[in-house]
Coordinates of C-alpha atoms in Angstrom, one line a residue:
X1 CA 12.8 -0.7 -38.0
X2 CA 16.1 -2.9 -38.1
X3 CA 19.4 -1.3 -38.3
X4 CA 18.0 2.2 -36.9
X5 CA 18.5 4.0 -33.6
X6 CA 14.8 5.2 -33.1
X7 CA 13.6 7.5 -30.8
X8 CA 11.0 5.4 -27.9
X9 CA 8.2 8.8 -28.3
X10 CA 7.8 8.4 -31.7
X11 CA 6.0 4.6 -31.3
X12 CA 4.0 6.2 -28.1
X13 CA 0.7 7.9 -28.4
X14 CA 0.7 10.2 -25.7
X15 CA -2.1 12.2 -23.7
X16 CA -1.3 16.1 -22.8
X17 CA -2.8 15.7 -19.4
X18 CA -1.2 12.1 -18.5
X19 CA 2.3 13.7 -19.6
X20 CA 1.4 16.9 -17.1
X21 CA 1.2 14.0 -14.0
X22 CA 4.5 12.5 -14.8
X23 CA 6.2 15.9 -15.1
X24 CA 4.4 16.7 -11.8
X25 CA 5.3 13.1 -10.5
X26 CA 9.2 13.8 -11.6
X27 CA 9.2 17.5 -10.2
X28 CA 7.9 16.4 -6.7
X29 CA 10.4 13.5 -7.0
X30 CA 12.8 15.5 -7.3
X31 CA 12.2 17.8 -4.2
X32 CA 12.7 15.3 -1.8
X33 CA 15.6 14.0 -2.3
X34 CA 16.8 15.0 0.6
X35 CA 14.5 13.5 3.2
X36 CA 15.0 10.5 0.4
X37 CA 18.8 10.8 1.4
X38 CA 17.9 11.1 5.1
X39 CA 15.9 8.2 5.1
X40 CA 18.6 5.5 3.5
X41 CA 20.5 6.9 5.8
X42 CA 18.1 5.9 8.6
X43 CA 17.4 2.8 7.3
X44 CA 21.3 1.3 6.5
X45 CA 22.0 1.7 10.5
X46 CA 18.2 0.3 11.1
X47 CA 19.1 -2.8 9.5
X48 CA 23.1 -1.9 9.7
X49 CA 25.0 -6.1 10.9
X50 CA 28.5 -3.9 10.9
X51 CA 29.9 -1.0 9.7
X52 CA 31.4 -1.6 6.6
X53 CA 27.5 -1.0 5.1
X54 CA 27.4 2.6 6.7
X55 CA 29.3 6.0 6.5
X56 CA 31.4 4.6 9.6
X57 CA 32.4 1.9 7.3
X58 CA 35.1 4.8 6.1
X59 CA 37.2 5.2 9.2
X60 CA 40.7 2.9 9.5
X61 CA 39.6 0.9 12.1
X62 CA 40.4 -2.9 12.2
X63 CA 36.9 -3.6 14.6
X64 CA 34.3 -2.9 12.6
X65 CA 31.4 -3.1 14.9
X66 CA 28.2 -1.5 15.5
X67 CA 26.2 -1.4 18.9
X68 CA 21.9 -0.9 17.3
X69 CA 21.2 1.4 19.6
X70 CA 19.0 4.2 17.3
X71 CA 17.4 -0.2 16.8
X72 CA 16.5 -0.8 20.0
X73 CA 15.3 2.7 20.4
X74 CA 13.1 2.1 17.2
X75 CA 11.6 -0.8 18.2
X76 CA 11.1 0.5 21.9
X77 CA 9.0 3.2 20.4
X78 CA 6.7 0.9 18.3
X79 CA 6.1 -1.1 21.1
X80 CA 4.8 1.0 22.9
X81 CA 3.3 3.0 20.7
X82 CA 1.5 0.3 19.4
X83 CA 1.0 -0.4 23.4
X84 CA -1.2 2.8 23.9
X85 CA -3.3 3.0 20.8
X86 CA -4.9 -0.1 21.4
X87 CA -4.9 -0.6 25.4
X88 CA -8.2 -2.5 25.7
X89 CA -10.3 -4.7 23.5
X90 CA -12.9 -1.8 23.0
X91 CA -11.6 1.7 22.4
X92 CA -14.3 3.2 19.2
X93 CA -17.0 5.4 20.3
X94 CA -19.4 6.8 18.1
X95 CA -20.3 10.3 19.1
X96 CA -23.8 11.1 16.9
X97 CA -24.5 14.6 15.3
X98 CA -27.8 14.9 15.9
X99 CA -30.6 13.2 18.8
X100 CA -31.2 10.7 16.2
X101 CA -27.6 9.5 15.0
X102 CA -26.7 9.5 19.1
X103 CA -29.7 7.1 20.0
X104 CA -28.8 4.0 21.7
X105 CA -29.2 1.7 18.4
X106 CA -27.9 4.3 15.8
X107 CA -25.2 3.6 18.3
X108 CA -24.7 0.0 18.9
X109 CA -25.0 -0.5 15.1
X110 CA -21.9 1.8 14.3
X111 CA -19.7 0.4 16.9
X112 CA -20.2 -3.2 16.2
X113 CA -19.3 -3.1 12.8
X114 CA -16.4 -1.2 12.9
X115 CA -15.4 -3.1 16.0
X116 CA -16.2 -6.4 14.2
X117 CA -13.9 -4.8 11.1
X118 CA -11.1 -4.0 13.3
X119 CA -10.9 -7.0 14.6
X120 CA -10.2 -8.8 11.3
X121 CA -7.2 -10.9 11.6
X122 CA -4.8 -7.6 9.0
X123 CA -5.6 -4.6 10.4
X124 CA -3.5 -4.5 12.7
X125 CA -0.6 -5.8 11.0
X126 CA -1.0 -2.9 8.3
X127 CA -1.4 -0.3 11.4
X128 CA 1.7 -1.8 12.9
X129 CA 3.3 -1.0 9.2
X130 CA 2.2 2.6 9.1
X131 CA 4.1 2.9 12.3
X132 CA 6.6 2.0 11.3
X133 CA 7.0 4.7 8.6
X134 CA 6.0 7.1 11.4
X135 CA 8.9 6.0 13.7
X136 CA 11.9 5.2 10.8
X137 CA 11.0 7.9 8.2
X138 CA 8.9 10.5 10.3
X139 CA 6.2 10.8 8.0
X140 CA 2.9 7.8 7.2
X141 CA -0.1 7.1 5.1
X142 CA -3.1 5.4 5.2
X143 CA -6.3 5.3 3.1
X144 CA -9.7 3.1 3.6
X145 CA -9.6 0.0 0.9
X146 CA -13.0 -2.4 0.1
X147 CA -11.6 -5.6 0.1
X148 CA -13.0 -9.0 -0.9
X149 CA -12.1 -12.0 0.2
X150 CA -15.0 -14.6 -0.6
X151 CA -13.7 -17.3 -3.3
X152 CA -15.7 -19.6 -5.4
X153 CA -15.9 -23.1 -3.5
X154 CA -15.0 -26.1 -6.2
X155 CA -17.3 -28.7 -6.4
X156 CA -20.2 -27.1 -5.0
X157 CA -23.1 -25.6 -6.9
X158 CA -23.5 -23.1 -9.1
X159 CA -22.5 -19.8 -8.3
X160 CA -22.0 -20.4 -4.2
X161 CA -19.3 -18.2 -2.2
X162 CA -17.4 -19.2 0.4
X163 CA -17.5 -17.3 3.3
X164 CA -15.2 -14.8 3.6
X165 CA -14.7 -11.0 5.1
X166 CA -15.8 -8.5 2.4
X167 CA -15.7 -4.5 4.1
X168 CA -13.5 -2.3 4.4
X169 CA -9.4 -2.5 5.1
X170 CA -6.9 -0.2 6.5
X171 CA -4.4 0.4 3.5
X172 CA -0.8 1.7 4.3
X173 CA 0.9 4.1 1.2
X174 CA 4.3 3.3 1.4
X175 CA 6.0 7.3 1.6
X176 CA 8.5 5.9 -1.1
X177 CA 5.8 6.0 -3.8
X178 CA 3.2 9.0 -3.3
X179 CA 4.8 12.3 -4.3
X180 CA 2.6 15.9 -3.4
X181 CA 3.0 19.6 -3.1
X182 CA 5.7 19.5 0.0
X183 CA 4.9 23.8 0.0
X184 CA 1.1 23.3 0.5
X185 CA -0.6 25.1 3.2
X186 CA -2.1 21.5 3.8
X187 CA -1.6 17.7 3.2
X188 CA -5.8 17.2 2.7
X189 CA -5.0 20.4 0.5
X190 CA -2.3 19.4 -1.9
X191 CA -3.0 17.5 -5.2
X192 CA -1.1 14.0 -4.5
X193 CA 0.6 11.4 -6.8
X194 CA 0.4 8.1 -5.8
X195 CA 2.7 5.3 -7.7
X196 CA 1.4 1.5 -7.8
X197 CA 3.5 -1.0 -10.2
X198 CA 1.6 -4.2 -11.4
X199 CA 2.0 -7.3 -13.4
X200 CA 0.2 -7.5 -16.3
X201 CA -2.5 -10.1 -14.8
X202 CA -2.5 -7.5 -12.0
X203 CA -3.3 -4.4 -14.5
X204 CA -6.0 -7.3 -16.6
X205 CA -8.1 -7.2 -12.9
X206 CA -7.8 -3.5 -12.7
X207 CA -9.7 -2.9 -15.6
X208 CA -12.2 -5.6 -16.0
X209 CA -13.1 -3.3 -12.0
X210 CA -12.7 0.0 -14.2
X211 CA -14.9 -1.5 -17.0
X212 CA -18.5 -0.8 -17.7
X213 CA -20.9 -0.8 -21.0
X214 CA -20.1 2.9 -21.1
X215 CA -15.8 2.6 -21.6
X216 CA -15.7 -0.9 -22.7
X217 CA -14.3 -0.4 -26.0
X218 CA -11.8 2.2 -24.7
X219 CA -10.6 -0.4 -21.9
X220 CA -10.4 -2.5 -24.3
X221 CA -8.2 0.0 -27.2
X222 CA -5.9 0.8 -23.7
X223 CA -5.2 -2.5 -23.2
X224 CA -4.0 -3.8 -26.3
X225 CA -2.0 -0.4 -27.1
X226 CA -0.3 -2.1 -24.0
X227 CA 0.3 -4.8 -25.8
X228 CA 1.2 -3.4 -28.9
X229 CA 3.3 -1.1 -28.1
X230 CA 5.5 -3.7 -25.5
X231 CA 5.0 -6.0 -28.7
X232 CA 6.8 -3.5 -30.9
X233 CA 9.9 -2.8 -28.3
X234 CA 10.4 -6.4 -27.5
X235 CA 10.7 -7.2 -31.7
X236 CA 12.9 -4.2 -31.9
X237 CA 15.8 -4.8 -29.2
X238 CA 15.6 -8.4 -30.5
X239 CA 17.6 -7.4 -34.0
X240 CA 21.0 -6.9 -34.5
X241 CA 21.8 -3.2 -34.2
X242 CA 18.6 -2.6 -32.9
X243 CA 18.6 0.0 -29.7
X244 CA 15.7 2.8 -28.7
X245 CA 17.2 6.6 -27.4
X246 CA 14.8 8.8 -25.4
X247 CA 14.7 12.0 -24.3
X248 CA 11.6 12.8 -22.0
X249 CA 12.6 13.2 -18.9
X250 CA 8.6 12.3 -16.9
X251 CA 9.6 8.4 -19.2
X252 CA 12.2 7.6 -16.7
X253 CA 10.7 5.0 -15.0
X254 CA 12.4 4.4 -11.0
X255 CA 14.4 0.8 -10.8
X256 CA 14.8 0.9 -14.4
X257 CA 17.5 1.5 -16.5
X258 CA 15.4 3.2 -19.0
X259 CA 11.6 3.1 -20.9
X260 CA 12.5 0.9 -23.3
X261 CA 13.8 -1.1 -20.1
X262 CA 10.9 -1.1 -18.6
X263 CA 8.3 -2.0 -21.5
X264 CA 10.6 -4.9 -21.8
X265 CA 9.6 -6.2 -18.2
X266 CA 6.7 -7.8 -16.5
X267 CA 5.8 -5.3 -15.0
X268 CA 3.4 -2.3 -15.3
X269 CA 3.8 1.4 -14.0
X270 CA 0.4 3.3 -12.6
X271 CA 0.7 6.6 -11.5
X272 CA -3.0 7.7 -9.4
X273 CA -3.5 11.3 -9.6
X274 CA -5.9 12.7 -6.4
X275 CA -6.5 16.5 -6.6
X276 CA -7.9 19.2 -9.0
X277 CA -6.6 18.8 -13.3
X278 CA -7.2 21.1 -15.8
X279 CA -7.0 19.3 -19.6
X280 CA -5.0 22.0 -21.8
X281 CA -5.6 20.0 -24.7
X282 CA -9.2 19.6 -24.5
X283 CA -10.1 22.6 -22.9
X284 CA -11.7 20.8 -19.5
X285 CA -11.2 21.3 -16.2
X286 CA -11.5 18.1 -13.2
X287 CA -12.1 19.1 -9.8
X288 CA -11.9 16.6 -7.7
X289 CA -10.7 13.6 -9.6
X290 CA -8.8 10.6 -9.5
X291 CA -6.8 9.3 -12.4
X292 CA -5.2 7.0 -13.5
X293 CA -2.1 7.8 -15.6
X294 CA -0.7 4.4 -17.5
X295 CA 3.3 4.3 -18.4
X296 CA 3.7 7.8 -17.8
X297 CA 2.0 9.4 -21.5
X298 CA -1.5 7.9 -21.0
X299 CA -4.6 8.4 -19.4
X300 CA -6.5 4.9 -18.4
X301 CA -9.4 6.4 -16.6
X302 CA -10.6 9.7 -15.2
X303 CA -13.4 9.7 -12.8
X304 CA -14.9 11.7 -10.0
X305 CA -13.8 11.2 -6.6
X306 CA -16.9 9.1 -5.0
X307 CA -15.7 10.1 -1.5
X308 CA -18.2 11.6 1.1
X309 CA -15.8 13.6 2.5
X310 CA -14.8 15.9 -0.8
X311 CA -11.3 15.3 -0.2
X312 CA -9.2 12.2 -1.1
X313 CA -9.4 9.8 1.5
X314 CA -5.2 9.5 2.2
X315 CA -4.2 10.7 5.7
X316 CA -0.7 12.1 6.4
X317 CA 1.1 12.4 10.0
X318 CA 3.9 13.7 10.3
X319 CA 6.3 13.2 13.8
X320 CA 8.7 16.7 14.0
X321 CA 6.7 19.0 11.4
X322 CA 8.2 21.1 9.4
X323 CA 7.0 24.7 9.5
X324 CA 7.2 24.9 5.5
X325 CA 7.7 21.6 4.8
X326 CA 4.6 18.9 4.7
X327 CA 7.8 16.3 4.8
X328 CA 8.2 15.5 8.4
X329 CA 11.1 14.7 10.5
X330 CA 11.9 11.3 12.3
X331 CA 12.9 11.0 15.8
X332 CA 15.6 9.1 14.4
X333 CA 17.4 11.3 11.8
X334 CA 19.1 13.7 14.0
X335 CA 20.6 10.3 16.1
X336 CA 22.4 9.2 13.5
X337 CA 25.2 11.5 14.0
X338 CA 25.1 10.2 18.1
X339 CA 25.4 6.5 16.8
X340 CA 27.5 7.1 14.7
X341 CA 30.0 8.5 17.7
X342 CA 28.8 5.7 19.9
X343 CA 30.0 3.2 17.2
X344 CA 33.5 5.4 17.0
X345 CA 34.4 5.4 20.6
X346 CA 33.5 1.7 20.9
X347 CA 35.6 0.2 18.1
X348 CA 38.6 2.4 18.7
X349 CA 38.0 1.2 23.0
X350 CA 38.5 -2.2 21.0
X351 CA 41.4 -0.9 18.7
X352 CA 43.2 0.4 22.0
X353 CA 42.7 -3.5 23.5
X354 CA 44.4 -5.2 20.5
X355 CA 46.8 -2.7 20.9
X356 CA 47.8 -3.9 24.3
X357 CA 47.6 -6.8 23.8
X358 CA 49.8 -7.0 20.4
X359 CA 51.4 -3.2 20.7
X360 CA 53.6 -2.3 18.5
X361 CA 57.8 -2.8 18.9
X362 CA 60.7 -0.5 18.4
X363 CA 63.9 -2.2 17.4
X364 CA 66.6 0.0 17.8
X365 CA 70.1 -1.0 17.0
X366 CA 70.7 -4.8 15.9
X367 CA 68.8 -7.6 16.8
X368 CA 68.1 -10.7 14.9
X369 CA 65.5 -12.1 13.9
X370 CA 63.0 -12.9 16.2
X371 CA 59.9 -14.3 17.2
X372 CA 57.4 -11.9 19.3
X373 CA 55.6 -14.7 21.9
X374 CA 55.8 -15.8 24.9
X375 CA 58.8 -17.0 26.2
X376 CA 60.8 -15.9 23.0
X377 CA 64.8 -15.6 23.6
X378 CA 66.0 -11.8 21.9
X379 CA 69.0 -11.7 20.9
X380 CA 70.7 -8.1 20.5
X381 CA 74.0 -6.9 19.6
X382 CA 76.2 -4.4 21.2
X383 CA 73.0 -1.1 21.7
X384 CA 70.4 -3.5 20.4
X385 CA 66.9 -2.9 21.9
X386 CA 63.2 -3.9 21.1
X387 CA 60.8 -2.1 23.6
X388 CA 56.4 -2.6 23.2
X389 CA 54.8 0.5 22.8
X390 CA 51.5 0.1 24.9
X391 CA 48.9 3.0 23.9
X392 CA 47.6 5.3 26.6
X393 CA 45.7 3.1 28.8
X394 CA 43.3 6.1 29.9
X395 CA 41.9 5.5 26.2
X396 CA 39.9 3.0 27.6
X397 CA 38.0 5.4 29.9
X398 CA 35.8 5.9 27.3
X399 CA 32.7 3.1 28.5
X400 CA 31.5 6.0 30.4
X401 CA 31.3 8.5 27.4
X402 CA 29.8 5.9 25.5
X403 CA 26.8 5.2 28.3
X404 CA 25.8 8.7 28.6
X405 CA 26.1 8.9 25.0
X406 CA 23.1 6.1 24.5
X407 CA 20.8 7.8 27.5
X408 CA 21.2 11.6 25.7
X409 CA 19.5 9.1 22.3
X410 CA 17.0 7.6 24.1
X411 CA 16.0 11.4 25.9
X412 CA 16.1 13.1 22.4
X413 CA 14.1 10.1 20.9
X414 CA 11.2 10.9 23.3
X415 CA 12.0 7.1 24.7
X416 CA 12.1 7.6 28.3
X417 CA 13.4 4.4 30.8
X418 CA 10.2 4.1 32.4
X419 CA 9.0 3.2 29.4
X420 CA 11.3 0.4 29.4
X421 CA 10.6 -1.0 32.5
X422 CA 13.9 1.2 34.4
X423 CA 12.9 4.1 36.9
X424 CA 15.0 7.2 36.6
X425 CA 17.3 8.1 40.2
X426 CA 15.8 9.0 43.8
X427 CA 13.8 8.1 46.7
X428 CA 9.9 8.9 45.7
X429 CA 6.9 8.4 46.8
X430 CA 3.7 6.1 44.8
X431 CA 2.2 9.4 43.6
X432 CA 5.3 11.7 43.2
X433 CA 6.4 8.8 40.6
X434 CA 3.1 9.2 38.3
X435 CA 2.9 12.2 38.3
X436 CA 6.9 12.6 36.6
X437 CA 5.9 10.0 35.1
X438 CA 3.9 12.1 33.3
X439 CA 5.8 15.1 32.6
X440 CA 8.2 13.1 31.3
X441 CA 6.6 10.8 29.3
X442 CA 5.3 14.1 27.9
X443 CA 6.7 14.1 24.5
X444 CA 5.8 10.7 23.9
X445 CA 2.5 11.2 24.7
X446 CA 2.3 14.0 22.2
X447 CA 3.4 11.5 19.5
X448 CA 1.3 8.5 19.7
X449 CA -1.9 11.1 20.2
X450 CA -0.7 13.0 17.1
X451 CA -0.6 9.6 15.5
X452 CA -4.2 9.1 16.4
X453 CA -5.3 12.5 15.9
X454 CA -4.7 12.9 12.3
X455 CA -4.2 8.9 10.8
X456 CA -6.2 6.6 13.1
X457 CA -9.5 8.6 13.5
X458 CA -10.3 9.7 9.6
X459 CA -8.6 6.2 8.5
X460 CA -11.3 5.2 10.7
X461 CA -14.1 7.0 9.3
X462 CA -12.3 6.7 6.0
X463 CA -13.7 3.0 6.4
X464 CA -17.2 3.5 7.5
X465 CA -17.5 6.1 4.7
X466 CA -16.0 3.8 2.3
X467 CA -18.6 1.2 4.4
X468 CA -21.9 3.3 3.4
X469 CA -21.2 3.7 0.1
X470 CA -20.4 -0.3 -0.4
X471 CA -22.0 -2.8 2.0
X472 CA -24.7 -5.3 1.9
X473 CA -26.5 -6.6 4.6
X474 CA -24.1 -8.3 6.8
X475 CA -24.2 -10.4 9.6
X476 CA -21.7 -9.3 12.7
X477 CA -21.9 -10.3 16.5
X478 CA -22.7 -8.1 19.1
X479 CA -21.3 -9.3 22.9
X480 CA -24.4 -8.3 25.3
X481 CA -23.0 -7.6 28.8
X482 CA -25.8 -8.4 30.4
X483 CA -27.1 -10.9 29.6
X484 CA -23.6 -12.1 28.9
X485 CA -23.5 -14.0 25.6
X486 CA -22.8 -13.1 21.6
X487 CA -25.5 -11.9 19.4
X488 CA -25.7 -11.5 15.8
X489 CA -26.6 -8.0 14.5
X490 CA -27.9 -8.3 10.3
X491 CA -27.1 -5.0 9.6
X492 CA -27.4 -2.5 6.1
X493 CA -25.6 0.9 4.7
X494 CA -28.6 2.9 6.6
X495 CA -28.3 1.0 9.7
X496 CA -24.3 2.7 9.9
X497 CA -25.5 5.9 8.2
X498 CA -25.6 9.1 10.3
X499 CA -24.1 12.3 10.8
X500 CA -21.2 12.5 13.2
X501 CA -18.1 10.5 13.8
X502 CA -15.7 7.9 14.9
X503 CA -13.9 8.9 18.4
X504 CA -10.7 6.3 19.2
X505 CA -10.2 6.9 23.0
X506 CA -6.7 5.1 23.0
X507 CA -3.8 7.2 23.5
X508 CA -5.7 10.7 24.3
X509 CA -7.9 8.8 26.7
X510 CA -4.7 7.2 28.1
X511 CA -2.9 10.3 29.6
X512 CA -6.1 11.5 30.4
X513 CA -6.9 8.2 32.3
X514 CA -3.6 8.7 34.1
X515 CA -3.5 12.1 35.1
X516 CA -7.6 11.4 36.5
X517 CA -6.5 8.2 38.7
X518 CA -3.3 9.8 40.1
X519 CA -5.9 13.4 41.2
X520 CA -8.6 10.8 42.8
X521 CA -6.0 9.4 44.1
X522 CA -4.4 12.1 46.1
X523 CA -8.1 13.9 46.8
X524 CA -9.6 10.2 49.0
X525 CA -7.0 10.8 50.4
X526 CA -6.8 14.0 51.5
X527 CA -8.9 15.9 54.1
X528 CA -11.2 17.6 52.0
X529 CA -12.9 14.0 51.0
X530 CA -12.8 12.4 54.4
X531 CA -15.4 15.7 55.7
X532 CA -18.5 14.1 55.8
X533 CA -20.4 17.6 53.8
X534 CA -18.4 16.3 51.2
X535 CA -18.1 12.5 50.9
X536 CA -21.8 12.5 50.6
X537 CA -22.6 14.6 48.0
X538 CA -20.4 11.7 45.6
X539 CA -21.8 8.8 43.8
X540 CA -20.6 6.3 45.1
X541 CA -22.2 4.4 42.0
X542 CA -21.0 6.9 39.1
X543 CA -17.3 6.0 40.6
X544 CA -17.2 2.7 40.6
X545 CA -18.7 2.5 36.8
X546 CA -15.4 5.5 36.5
X547 CA -12.8 2.9 37.6
X548 CA -14.2 0.1 35.9
X549 CA -14.1 1.8 32.9
X550 CA -10.4 3.3 33.8
X551 CA -8.7 0.1 34.2
X552 CA -10.6 -1.8 31.0
X553 CA -12.7 -4.6 33.1
X554 CA -16.0 -4.4 31.8
X555 CA -16.3 -7.7 30.1
X556 CA -16.0 -9.3 32.9
X557 CA -19.3 -7.9 34.6
X558 CA -17.9 -6.4 38.7
X559 CA -19.9 -3.6 38.2
X560 CA -23.3 -3.4 39.3
X561 CA -25.5 -1.5 41.3
X562 CA -26.0 -3.0 44.1
X563 CA -24.3 -6.4 43.7
X564 CA -22.8 -6.3 47.2
X565 CA -26.5 -6.1 49.1
X566 CA -27.9 -9.1 46.9
X567 CA -24.9 -10.9 47.6
X568 CA -24.5 -10.4 50.9
X569 CA -28.5 -11.5 51.6
X570 CA -27.9 -14.8 49.7
X571 CA -24.6 -15.1 51.8
X572 CA -27.2 -14.7 54.6
X573 CA -29.9 -17.3 53.7
X574 CA -26.6 -19.5 53.0
X575 CA -25.5 -19.6 56.2
X576 CA -29.3 -19.5 57.7
X577 CA -30.1 -22.8 56.0
X578 CA -26.2 -24.3 57.2
X579 CA -27.3 -23.4 60.7
X580 CA -30.4 -24.9 60.6
X581 CA -29.1 -27.8 59.5
X582 CA -26.7 -27.7 62.2
X583 CA -29.1 -27.6 64.8
X584 CA -31.4 -30.7 63.1
X585 CA -28.5 -33.4 63.3
X586 CA -27.3 -32.0 67.0
X587 CA -30.2 -33.1 68.4
X588 CA -30.6 -36.3 66.1
X589 CA -29.5 -39.3 68.3
X590 CA -26.5 -40.7 67.1
X591 CA -26.4 -43.4 65.3
X592 CA -29.9 -41.5 63.3
X593 CA -30.8 -39.3 59.9
X594 CA -32.7 -36.8 60.3
X595 CA -35.3 -38.7 58.1
X596 CA -35.1 -41.2 60.5
X597 CA -35.8 -39.1 63.8
X598 CA -38.6 -37.9 61.7
X599 CA -40.4 -41.6 62.3
X600 CA -40.3 -41.0 65.9

């Protein structure tokens, strides 16, 4: 090998199916390059501290200030999306598909388990990352994941485990690391490939999880093969003239100069293929499979998708959906031009201020050398003259245009000022403000409901489906509103198994609640409600329970049937006792207590 230039493909034991999956990854990755360029430009503006790292760096201005308007819109959208998606503590409901699955016992068990799952510390943090992808890139991807955080206690009895969370969790998939057929009719139906970079130790841990008695020899062979090709590349590169050639485009691993450079690194790339695949070499069809490709040329494992759904549990939501392309557009992408304009005007204004303070000087005729400054003397010869040339001061009136552009950017992104606490101009009544706010926020409500419907709802059901397949008996807390204390339920997979679905009552319920409350307030003040013949048909108890749910005050135990009658009776008893005590004291001789008076 020393002194020779070899094709790296000569040393690889390639699988036809693995190479085909790698070629699909390269093709689909190339097809989304316009979207990737769009995302990279948006990201540069979002995290810019000046214009030198943006497209505004080409302008010949001395000032390089950037006004982070795009960043402010982004943070505003994320904050308001999160507040709308999680409006209260209990926002999940189980809807059973049959009478048995919709029983109170089944409903309480499933809701208690899912509320315990989403109350885990890392859940909302992962959801916030997905919301950030939704705003920054216009595309967010999520998948349920099973985690086991139990650890061995040092010094404890052998086999004893430390208490830790075991159960389903939400997993964000970076939009940069997933590819699919962009012109497919539906994301669910499209095959998908997820790219993962792991260290050698993480690969060994993954292989241990995949190892069974039947495939142990095959797994060990693949791992040893992976070690051997890395050792061969390293030993050849260490020779004085050792080098490799490479012709296969699918062996170009992102982030590395060459495939030899990749093999010499500490990382291992895995491609997870989800969907239907036909192996030409083996003449075998793999329907609804999960296939793992190692180093872009070797199949690590090929297993049927175990999900009960019948499709891979990977879910996608796009902000601005394109008609014939699954890669959606984000709310910030087409605001880059306005951000460019805002920075352009701001730096132009700053340069004009500088020119007013230090204007260029026109020198006419003979003038001795001088310093430009206060109280300096300038000696001019015959016909000599020195004159400052200030710019046109009307250019300083660009502030109004900058404000208009900033307001336009907020409106185009679906982030109205009401979400930031500002009221749109004009004198309005309370109900008129509510009606205008509902209409003005319609884009915002539509986009957040879209995220909830396409990502969160299937994600929660995917987490529940994963728990049905993998969970053991688990203790989960449940708060009893009537007894006002927390109990613990021992649940097994049978307790949370049933036909139906988990439905989040957050974004869609939030808009509906605002509309219902507005209509109720208007109706209660109308002449129709004042008619006794109409009011007699309204249930005060049901109305109170509806308001308890709408105002999110279930945990305070405010609503209880006819509680005021009971409280008034208790209050009357206390008043009677107090009055009786007062009458006794008034009839007692001075200086004597009531007990002393009883002795006479």
